[in-house]
């Protein structure tokens, strides 16, 4: 037994020590924590594939400052303490001067705390909880808008086109859903809508019909839903089933903005609008290229999470190229001065409205028209004219 | 009550009953396993997930409707369940350990491996239901033009519910009319007595686990047209199955059906009249209430009624 | 020699921070010790007293939230959560015990499982009190360095070990095991089974809560899905004890080593990708099948298999 | 003088069935009382009622003049009634000594005292040589005696023995009978269920006979064995060997 234990300890320790220092020789290695197993694995996977596409492009173009880039993905399983372990490993064992990656807000928070303490810059790529960039952290930067800002585009669409008087809000009970719903309540006040119903549910529910019957009885002009993944599709399918007619069905990004939404909701998804951070057809440089590349490899367009991950590597590249040295402090300074346009949109880290190092950007509105997500708002990015008013269920064929 | 309130109530009730019927099928598999083998199967939901992938691929590759593939998937799951019982669970049941609950952890391990293998083989993509009729429904107003209220009845939900009822009835006949079925029930009621009566308990356990897996496999097929699919979906359904098992009474099919319906209606009513966010709390509260106030589940009520007190 | 082993181990552990381990390794070791505490606590109730709880997340989470809410609502250092959680957890355990302990075997297991879930959903829904799913974020943790966290959790672990050992060697220990072996026999021998089960539950809950309060301070972030997790807390706890050795003093420690350190190692094996969970799952299944009483409990089997101890 | 144990018109129903019906008898201090009857006569149920596992559906049980029906088993044990089980329930994975220590704690203040008491009792019941064995592996005779030892460790005034002789081989039987007699010498009152007619008739001072939950006879062994009702009850069932 002792021998066995000893052997195991040796193997374990050596496997930790052999890992190379991040910037040895003419390659630079980045370790990226992502949830690759468990319930959040889907998004970890999208991001991983997107990082890989960016990686190939960057290496084909000569790497970063002449160094080849290598990426190592570590599975955080969506557990904060494992994310933290990976972050500690990145800082301590791999001596990597900057961290980026992770998907969920809770894991991003765990890493942000470590990064700030250890004074290593951390670029949050997809974690959307407001409070990540409200902590006066100096070393934490965020590319994606916080969840409260996801709907700025949708708000102006509602105000200028739909002009609704009442709205019903259904949202998942996660932080993402709750904050999204609260954002809409504020928006509603601003544009003079009355919130007739606000209900939450636990994501993954099978049957939404009870709550939808209640929505139906309130006859709202707009039904706004903040849902992840397949809940969105189930909601629309069951709305169709119950023939709930509203002036507009609107989604708050996430589950409504991914290709699976149309696949699963089928004709029930038609004319549904959704806020989103990005779409494959958006006019940012490189967006379309990336989307097509992703589609040709993996069969469907990526969600905005993919674009975020893809662009994150470019943001890092940009910062490393501008940094005086590859010390954490210099990289932090370089990140702070970031001002580039990526496939995901313009990136600039600002301190305002209670946020620090936060990227603010216009969000888009998509509508499903003829079974495809089309950008309809703001008009300058529109790929197709919006359809409004939408037909009643009874009249659809 | 005005028409709107009545409409909401009736629609909620319909939803609850349909949901309950499907829940029942998931629960029956577990109630059999828990009743006969006295083990907690935490891989129940994962078995359902495996079955759903089977049904999904049968449709995508061979265009076999999920409702037809029940007849393929359920038998396959039956043998899969028997294999798990024979090669993994039985060895653990046989060895001497301080806590018998180590078999529970075994099922956790099995569930973990199944979910991970599904990720490896099928990626963690969310798979949509492939069927065309997913959101079709029948409407009251189509049949009764001047109806003051509008009610709808989802096509796939109704079909799934009906098949679920048919399977349950078939199972009930199997358990009450056939020798094997009677032996299973005897084993569930009193292991020692069954052994004395010459029941081959080992074989009954095999059959039961197979049957449990087949039932939850059938449930998986029935969920394909109304739900969606990804590798980590098991856990939620395992928990639901527990609630139904306890509510209905260990080993009781009739209890599981009633338990499923109660749970379905209860969840729907909570969603409509309290708030959908509280539905999970409600679910576990009735679970605990059933454990404490009705330790034998609905089945014990049925039994005492039959005995005339 | 054997008598001094615990002391030697403690001294070695106390010297560990000076060995120049990376903070990454320290993190893993801190997690391992934390899980040992939870495992030992669970073992007292489950392993010795035979009441298998599937809901220890209910205690871990409440401990974590005690610390978190003190910090967030009252602006007091979250470290006060450690002493306060003793009181809170004792009360919680009394309530849960009152509800669940009248049930036996699998029913008790399922009832505790439900309790954990009820608390999770409640914490998610009581947004004004717990911040709901937004979680509680501690802006500035007390130390950046790991050393103090390490000593604090080590102290808690040593305390837990001593508490468990003292209890098991006393009258309580005899009563716990008697209850595990046969509740009816125990009752007929004059043992107030309800009382002693409650005692086991309260002590187990309090110790688990300490680990939870520590977690808040150490990780600096909690939310209901993390600290009330059914799989990632409650079930992992049971696995730690079962894999390590039910009703043994060192079983939970060994189990925590396997479940944390070995899992971490397997997770970071190169080229294995996401298959690490399959590998780990298979390992668990093998341990349960071949070592039903865990690595420590069935140590003699391992020795025999490896060719040692033939002389015995 | 009040009897040690008074059973007053006790009935116990399960569902609609009466397992014990309107049974009354007394046990006096220092006596050995045998409780006999065919299988299913309600003997063990009666023990469970006395010992507190079941509440009597009707009737009262008094111990030293104090009403004990409805108390929890551990309270009843503390008052001075200990029992053994027909299907032995040793604390399987504890050693023989620990089994007895666990029960000796009931009236000991320290572990040392409990261990001392336990060792004494093991000596008394002839189990000393087995004390470090895990109780699960013991032969049946030993396990039955262990049950008695464990019950004695709670220092009872009344000992309820449930078929302590069933399944023993002749040597074990002799040893066990010796133990019972020694227990009596210590002044402990015994109520014993036994199928073994020869044994029961030889050691009992009085015998109570149950059939279908009802008491059909009570008296000295000789009186009872001549009672026609008893003979009829046992007819068809061969007297247990």
PDB file of C-alpha atoms in Angstrom, chain C residues 104 168-196 293, chain D residues 51 53 72-75 77-78 81-83 85 89-94 98-99 101-103 105-106 108 111 115 150-151 154:
ATOM      1  CA  UNK C 104     -35.725   4.824   8.644  1.00  0.00           C
ATOM      2  CA  UNK C 168     -16.860   7.251  19.179  1.00  0.00           C
ATOM      3  CA  UNK C 169     -14.795   6.030  22.098  1.00  0.00           C
ATOM      4  CA  UNK C 170     -17.371   7.161  24.631  1.00  0.00           C
ATOM      5  CA  UNK C 171     -20.791   5.919  25.549  1.00  0.00           C
ATOM      6  CA  UNK C 172     -22.214   7.966  22.661  1.00  0.00           C
ATOM      7  CA  UNK C 173     -20.109   6.016  20.213  1.00  0.00           C
ATOM      8  CA  UNK C 174     -21.337   2.689  21.532  1.00  0.00           C
ATOM      9  CA  UNK C 175     -24.883   3.931  21.326  1.00  0.00           C
ATOM     10  CA  UNK C 176     -24.440   5.240  17.780  1.00  0.00           C
ATOM     11  CA  UNK C 177     -23.069   1.962  16.526  1.00  0.00           C
ATOM     12  CA  UNK C 178     -25.744   0.040  18.397  1.00  0.00           C
ATOM     13  CA  UNK C 179     -28.380   2.132  16.646  1.00  0.00           C
ATOM     14  CA  UNK C 180     -26.751   1.520  13.283  1.00  0.00           C
ATOM     15  CA  UNK C 181     -26.582  -2.217  13.854  1.00  0.00           C
ATOM     16  CA  UNK C 182     -30.127  -2.681  15.052  1.00  0.00           C
ATOM     17  CA  UNK C 183     -32.421   0.097  15.999  1.00  0.00           C
ATOM     18  CA  UNK C 184     -34.996  -2.132  17.677  1.00  0.00           C
ATOM     19  CA  UNK C 185     -32.404  -3.977  19.691  1.00  0.00           C
ATOM     20  CA  UNK C 186     -30.843  -0.677  20.720  1.00  0.00           C
ATOM     21  CA  UNK C 187     -34.191   0.705  21.807  1.00  0.00           C
ATOM     22  CA  UNK C 188     -34.939  -2.399  23.831  1.00  0.00           C
ATOM     23  CA  UNK C 189     -31.564  -2.058  25.568  1.00  0.00           C
ATOM     24  CA  UNK C 190     -32.635   1.251  26.997  1.00  0.00           C
ATOM     25  CA  UNK C 191     -31.097   3.465  24.344  1.00  0.00           C
ATOM     26  CA  UNK C 192     -33.251   6.449  23.525  1.00  0.00           C
ATOM     27  CA  UNK C 193     -32.690   6.097  19.805  1.00  0.00           C
ATOM     28  CA  UNK C 194     -34.456   9.318  18.843  1.00  0.00           C
ATOM     29  CA  UNK C 195     -32.356  11.308  21.284  1.00  0.00           C
ATOM     30  CA  UNK C 196     -29.056   9.805  20.225  1.00  0.00           C
ATOM     31  CA  UNK C 293     -16.144  -0.775   2.918  1.00  0.00           C
TER      32      UNK C 293
ATOM     33  CA  UNK D  51     -41.655  -4.060  26.078  1.00  0.00           C
ATOM     34  CA  UNK D  53     -42.708  -1.701  20.745  1.00  0.00           C
ATOM     35  CA  UNK D  72     -41.245   3.984  24.726  1.00  0.00           C
ATOM     36  CA  UNK D  73     -39.160   0.799  24.888  1.00  0.00           C
ATOM     37  CA  UNK D  74     -36.077   2.566  26.151  1.00  0.00           C
ATOM     38  CA  UNK D  75     -38.031   4.052  29.036  1.00  0.00           C
ATOM     39  CA  UNK D  77     -35.956  -0.812  29.821  1.00  0.00           C
ATOM     40  CA  UNK D  78     -34.721   1.909  32.138  1.00  0.00           C
ATOM     41  CA  UNK D  81     -37.576  -4.706  32.007  1.00  0.00           C
ATOM     42  CA  UNK D  82     -35.120  -6.212  29.534  1.00  0.00           C
ATOM     43  CA  UNK D  83     -35.841  -8.604  26.724  1.00  0.00           C
ATOM     44  CA  UNK D  85     -35.551 -11.518  20.641  1.00  0.00           C
ATOM     45  CA  UNK D  89     -30.626  -9.225  16.952  1.00  0.00           C
ATOM     46  CA  UNK D  90     -26.992  -9.012  17.918  1.00  0.00           C
ATOM     47  CA  UNK D  91     -25.212  -5.773  17.074  1.00  0.00           C
ATOM     48  CA  UNK D  92     -23.608  -7.659  14.261  1.00  0.00           C
ATOM     49  CA  UNK D  93     -20.388  -5.865  13.556  1.00  0.00           C
ATOM     50  CA  UNK D  94     -19.556  -5.170  17.181  1.00  0.00           C
ATOM     51  CA  UNK D  98     -18.871  -4.237  22.901  1.00  0.00           C
ATOM     52  CA  UNK D  99     -22.369  -5.609  22.537  1.00  0.00           C
ATOM     53  CA  UNK D 101     -20.746  -2.784  27.043  1.00  0.00           C
ATOM     54  CA  UNK D 102     -23.247  -0.844  24.933  1.00  0.00           C
ATOM     55  CA  UNK D 103     -26.064  -2.067  27.143  1.00  0.00           C
ATOM     56  CA  UNK D 105     -23.811   1.930  29.804  1.00  0.00           C
ATOM     57  CA  UNK D 106     -27.450   2.205  30.809  1.00  0.00           C
ATOM     58  CA  UNK D 108     -22.867   2.942  34.430  1.00  0.00           C
ATOM     59  CA  UNK D 111     -16.743   3.567  30.351  1.00  0.00           C
ATOM     60  CA  UNK D 115     -16.555  -2.527  30.646  1.00  0.00           C
ATOM     61  CA  UNK D 150     -26.858  -8.084  26.823  1.00  0.00           C
ATOM     62  CA  UNK D 151     -30.235  -7.970  28.494  1.00  0.00           C
ATOM     63  CA  UNK D 154     -29.084  -3.417  31.721  1.00  0.00           C
TER      64      UNK D 154
END
